[in-house]
mmCIF file with all atom_site columns, C-alpha atoms in Angstrom:
data_model
loop_
_atom_site.group_PDB
_atom_site.id
_atom_site.type_symbol
_atom_site.label_atom_id
_atom_site.label_alt_id
_atom_site.label_comp_id
_atom_site.label_asym_id
_atom_site.label_entity_id
_atom_site.label_seq_id
_atom_site.pdbx_PDB_ins_code
_atom_site.Cartn_x
_atom_site.Cartn_y
_atom_site.Cartn_z
_atom_site.occupancy
_atom_site.B_iso_or_equiv
_atom_site.pdbx_formal_charge
_atom_site.auth_seq_id
_atom_site.auth_comp_id
_atom_site.auth_asym_id
_atom_site.auth_atom_id
_atom_site.pdbx_PDB_model_num
ATOM 1   C CA . MET A 1 1   ? 41.835  116.408 120.121 1.00 55.00 ? 28  MET A CA 1
ATOM 2   C CA . LYS A 1 2   ? 43.785  117.667 116.904 1.00 57.00 ? 29  LYS A CA 1
ATOM 3   C CA . LEU A 1 3   ? 46.222  119.451 118.837 1.00 56.00 ? 30  LEU A CA 1
ATOM 4   C CA . ILE A 1 4   ? 46.528  115.945 121.277 1.00 59.00 ? 31  ILE A CA 1
ATOM 5   C CA . THR A 1 5   ? 47.534  114.289 117.632 1.00 55.00 ? 32  THR A CA 1
ATOM 6   C CA . VAL A 1 6   ? 49.752  116.945 116.851 1.00 47.00 ? 33  VAL A CA 1
ATOM 7   C CA . ILE A 1 7   ? 51.447  117.048 120.052 1.00 57.00 ? 34  ILE A CA 1
ATOM 8   C CA . PHE A 1 8   ? 52.229  113.411 120.207 1.00 55.00 ? 35  PHE A CA 1
ATOM 9   C CA . SER A 1 9   ? 53.411  113.459 116.232 1.00 54.00 ? 36  SER A CA 1
ATOM 10  C CA . VAL A 1 10  ? 56.184  116.131 117.373 1.00 50.00 ? 37  VAL A CA 1
ATOM 11  C CA . PHE A 1 11  ? 56.911  113.791 120.342 1.00 54.00 ? 38  PHE A CA 1
ATOM 12  C CA . VAL A 1 12  ? 56.893  110.517 118.565 1.00 53.00 ? 39  VAL A CA 1
ATOM 13  C CA . LEU A 1 13  ? 58.689  112.003 115.011 1.00 54.00 ? 40  LEU A CA 1
ATOM 14  C CA . SER A 1 14  ? 61.331  113.988 116.778 1.00 57.00 ? 41  SER A CA 1
ATOM 15  C CA . PRO A 1 15  ? 64.018  111.576 117.791 1.00 55.00 ? 42  PRO A CA 1
ATOM 16  C CA . LEU A 1 16  ? 63.780  110.069 114.388 1.00 52.00 ? 43  LEU A CA 1
ATOM 17  C CA . THR A 1 17  ? 64.510  113.278 112.889 1.00 54.00 ? 44  THR A CA 1
ATOM 18  C CA . VAL A 1 18  ? 67.613  113.505 115.052 1.00 51.00 ? 45  VAL A CA 1
ATOM 19  C CA . SER A 1 19  ? 69.352  110.097 114.954 1.00 52.00 ? 46  SER A CA 1
ATOM 20  C CA . ALA A 1 20  ? 68.816  110.594 111.002 1.00 52.00 ? 47  ALA A CA 1
ATOM 21  C CA . ALA A 1 21  ? 70.940  113.635 110.755 1.00 52.00 ? 48  ALA A CA 1
ATOM 22  C CA . PRO A 1 22  ? 74.565  113.446 110.800 1.00 56.00 ? 49  PRO A CA 1
ATOM 23  C CA . GLN A 1 23  ? 76.347  113.684 113.725 1.00 56.00 ? 50  GLN A CA 1
ATOM 24  C CA . THR A 1 24  ? 79.392  115.488 114.530 1.00 55.00 ? 51  THR A CA 1
ATOM 25  C CA . THR A 1 25  ? 80.869  115.607 118.384 1.00 60.00 ? 52  THR A CA 1
ATOM 26  C CA . SER A 1 26  ? 83.797  117.214 118.967 1.00 71.00 ? 53  SER A CA 1
ATOM 27  C CA . GLY A 1 27  ? 85.818  116.925 115.680 1.00 75.00 ? 54  GLY A CA 1
ATOM 28  C CA . GLU A 1 28  ? 84.915  113.270 115.207 1.00 80.00 ? 55  GLU A CA 1
ATOM 29  C CA . ILE A 1 29  ? 82.555  111.605 112.357 1.00 76.00 ? 56  ILE A CA 1
ATOM 30  C CA . ARG A 1 30  ? 81.044  108.599 113.438 1.00 78.00 ? 57  ARG A CA 1
ATOM 31  C CA . PHE A 1 31  ? 80.041  105.593 110.821 1.00 75.00 ? 58  PHE A CA 1
ATOM 32  C CA . ILE A 1 32  ? 77.042  102.956 111.776 1.00 81.00 ? 59  ILE A CA 1
ATOM 33  C CA . GLY A 1 33  ? 77.021  99.774  109.640 1.00 77.00 ? 60  GLY A CA 1
ATOM 34  C CA . GLN A 1 34  ? 78.997  96.598  109.319 1.00 71.00 ? 61  GLN A CA 1
ATOM 35  C CA . ILE A 1 35  ? 82.055  95.590  107.736 1.00 63.00 ? 62  ILE A CA 1
ATOM 36  C CA . VAL A 1 36  ? 81.104  93.170  105.265 1.00 68.00 ? 63  VAL A CA 1
ATOM 37  C CA . ASP A 1 37  ? 84.413  91.420  104.498 1.00 67.00 ? 64  ASP A CA 1
ATOM 38  C CA . SER A 1 38  ? 87.793  91.653  106.928 1.00 75.00 ? 65  SER A CA 1
ATOM 39  C CA . ALA A 1 39  ? 90.499  93.046  105.672 1.00 80.00 ? 66  ALA A CA 1
ATOM 40  C CA . CYS A 1 40  ? 93.627  91.321  103.921 1.00 84.00 ? 67  CYS A CA 1
ATOM 41  C CA . GLU A 1 41  ? 96.580  90.657  106.504 1.00 85.00 ? 68  GLU A CA 1
ATOM 42  C CA . VAL A 1 42  ? 99.998  91.938  104.783 1.00 86.00 ? 69  VAL A CA 1
ATOM 43  C CA . GLY A 1 43  ? 103.383 90.616  105.994 1.00 86.00 ? 70  GLY A CA 1
ATOM 44  C CA . ARG A 1 44  ? 106.923 89.732  104.309 1.00 84.00 ? 71  ARG A CA 1
ATOM 45  C CA . ALA A 1 45  ? 106.680 86.712  102.712 1.00 85.00 ? 72  ALA A CA 1
ATOM 46  C CA . GLY A 1 46  ? 106.759 83.377  105.379 1.00 83.00 ? 73  GLY A CA 1
ATOM 47  C CA . THR A 1 47  ? 105.928 85.849  108.473 1.00 83.00 ? 74  THR A CA 1
ATOM 48  C CA . LEU A 1 48  ? 101.625 84.879  108.139 1.00 82.00 ? 75  LEU A CA 1
ATOM 49  C CA . SER A 1 49  ? 100.273 82.220  110.333 1.00 76.00 ? 76  SER A CA 1
ATOM 50  C CA . SER A 1 50  ? 97.519  81.732  107.859 1.00 74.00 ? 77  SER A CA 1
ATOM 51  C CA . SER A 1 51  ? 97.578  78.417  105.675 1.00 77.00 ? 78  SER A CA 1
ATOM 52  C CA . GLU A 1 52  ? 95.939  80.141  102.874 1.00 85.00 ? 79  GLU A CA 1
ATOM 53  C CA . SER A 1 53  ? 97.819  83.132  101.446 1.00 87.00 ? 80  SER A CA 1
ATOM 54  C CA . ARG A 1 54  ? 99.319  84.323  98.116  1.00 88.00 ? 81  ARG A CA 1
ATOM 55  C CA . GLN A 1 55  ? 102.835 85.921  97.482  1.00 89.00 ? 82  GLN A CA 1
ATOM 56  C CA . ILE A 1 56  ? 102.884 89.257  95.958  1.00 89.00 ? 83  ILE A CA 1
ATOM 57  C CA . GLU A 1 57  ? 106.267 90.520  94.472  1.00 90.00 ? 84  GLU A CA 1
ATOM 58  C CA . LEU A 1 58  ? 106.378 94.539  95.107  1.00 88.00 ? 85  LEU A CA 1
ATOM 59  C CA . LYS A 1 59  ? 110.143 94.563  93.291  1.00 87.00 ? 86  LYS A CA 1
ATOM 60  C CA . PRO A 1 60  ? 112.463 92.148  92.250  1.00 87.00 ? 87  PRO A CA 1
ATOM 61  C CA . GLY A 1 61  ? 113.913 90.498  95.968  1.00 86.00 ? 88  GLY A CA 1
ATOM 62  C CA . LEU A 1 62  ? 110.959 92.026  97.700  1.00 87.00 ? 89  LEU A CA 1
ATOM 63  C CA . LYS A 1 63  ? 108.041 89.237  97.860  1.00 90.00 ? 90  LYS A CA 1
ATOM 64  C CA . LEU A 1 64  ? 104.495 89.743  100.337 1.00 90.00 ? 91  LEU A CA 1
ATOM 65  C CA . ASP A 1 65  ? 102.171 86.958  101.477 1.00 90.00 ? 92  ASP A CA 1
ATOM 66  C CA . VAL A 1 66  ? 98.870  88.283  101.656 1.00 90.00 ? 93  VAL A CA 1
ATOM 67  C CA . ASP A 1 67  ? 95.680  86.461  103.400 1.00 89.00 ? 94  ASP A CA 1
ATOM 68  C CA . THR A 1 68  ? 93.143  85.370  101.597 1.00 87.00 ? 95  THR A CA 1
ATOM 69  C CA . TYR A 1 69  ? 91.445  83.441  104.129 1.00 85.00 ? 96  TYR A CA 1
ATOM 70  C CA . ARG A 1 70  ? 87.972  84.358  104.892 1.00 83.00 ? 97  ARG A CA 1
ATOM 71  C CA . ASN A 1 71  ? 88.783  88.300  103.458 1.00 84.00 ? 98  ASN A CA 1
ATOM 72  C CA . ALA A 1 72  ? 88.216  90.905  100.607 1.00 82.00 ? 99  ALA A CA 1
ATOM 73  C CA . CYS A 1 73  ? 91.365  89.305  98.759  1.00 86.00 ? 100 CYS A CA 1
ATOM 74  C CA . SER A 1 74  ? 89.708  85.930  98.819  1.00 85.00 ? 101 SER A CA 1
ATOM 75  C CA . HIS A 1 75  ? 88.446  83.961  95.393  1.00 80.00 ? 102 HIS A CA 1
ATOM 76  C CA . ASP A 1 76  ? 91.672  86.134  93.563  1.00 79.00 ? 103 ASP A CA 1
ATOM 77  C CA . ALA A 1 77  ? 90.591  89.256  94.219  1.00 77.00 ? 104 ALA A CA 1
ATOM 78  C CA . LEU A 1 78  ? 93.122  92.355  95.173  1.00 85.00 ? 105 LEU A CA 1
ATOM 79  C CA . PRO A 1 79  ? 90.694  95.293  96.005  1.00 87.00 ? 106 PRO A CA 1
ATOM 80  C CA . MET A 1 80  ? 94.141  97.174  97.364  1.00 87.00 ? 107 MET A CA 1
ATOM 81  C CA . THR A 1 81  ? 97.331  98.491  95.177  1.00 90.00 ? 108 THR A CA 1
ATOM 82  C CA . MET A 1 82  ? 100.985 98.375  96.783  1.00 91.00 ? 109 MET A CA 1
ATOM 83  C CA . THR A 1 83  ? 103.761 100.582 96.326  1.00 92.00 ? 110 THR A CA 1
ATOM 84  C CA . PHE A 1 84  ? 107.297 100.463 97.581  1.00 91.00 ? 111 PHE A CA 1
ATOM 85  C CA . GLU A 1 85  ? 109.521 103.684 97.980  1.00 91.00 ? 112 GLU A CA 1
ATOM 86  C CA . PRO A 1 86  ? 113.072 103.308 98.236  1.00 90.00 ? 113 PRO A CA 1
ATOM 87  C CA . LEU A 1 87  ? 114.988 105.569 101.417 1.00 91.00 ? 114 LEU A CA 1
ATOM 88  C CA . LYS A 1 88  ? 117.053 107.836 100.068 1.00 90.00 ? 115 LYS A CA 1
ATOM 89  C CA . THR A 1 89  ? 119.407 106.600 102.762 1.00 90.00 ? 116 THR A CA 1
ATOM 90  C CA . SER A 1 90  ? 119.581 103.153 101.927 1.00 82.00 ? 117 SER A CA 1
ATOM 91  C CA . THR A 1 91  ? 119.113 100.527 98.783  1.00 74.00 ? 118 THR A CA 1
ATOM 92  C CA . ASP A 1 92  ? 117.381 97.678  100.147 1.00 79.00 ? 119 ASP A CA 1
ATOM 93  C CA . LYS A 1 93  ? 114.873 99.532  102.895 1.00 87.00 ? 120 LYS A CA 1
ATOM 94  C CA . GLY A 1 94  ? 111.839 101.616 101.802 1.00 89.00 ? 121 GLY A CA 1
ATOM 95  C CA . ILE A 1 95  ? 108.408 102.101 102.715 1.00 91.00 ? 122 ILE A CA 1
ATOM 96  C CA . VAL A 1 96  ? 105.103 100.332 101.237 1.00 90.00 ? 123 VAL A CA 1
ATOM 97  C CA . THR A 1 97  ? 102.508 101.905 101.147 1.00 91.00 ? 124 THR A CA 1
ATOM 98  C CA . ILE A 1 98  ? 98.613  99.384  101.000 1.00 88.00 ? 125 ILE A CA 1
ATOM 99  C CA . THR A 1 99  ? 95.787  101.641 99.263  1.00 88.00 ? 126 THR A CA 1
ATOM 100 C CA . TYR A 1 100 ? 92.514  100.072 99.278  1.00 83.00 ? 127 TYR A CA 1
ATOM 101 C CA . LEU A 1 101 ? 90.042  100.762 96.689  1.00 79.00 ? 128 LEU A CA 1
#
């Protein structure tokens, strides 16, 4: 009887140990969960379709709109940093890097 209980326990607990272990398949990392706050859409000033947005001035003459409607940027929060790096070949063009905190 004890042997049957042990075998039954192994069959019941085996799937739990396999699913709880981190799974790496072909160099992929997989996460399970849910997105609590959606990301903030960012675009040039005047290009967003949302009626709720705020403007951020990265440098003089370069303004970006940040969507604030029901996402991580609402309620005066800005959970990201933005930087502008000008291109060496142009004075008015560059790369905007957005990093979420």
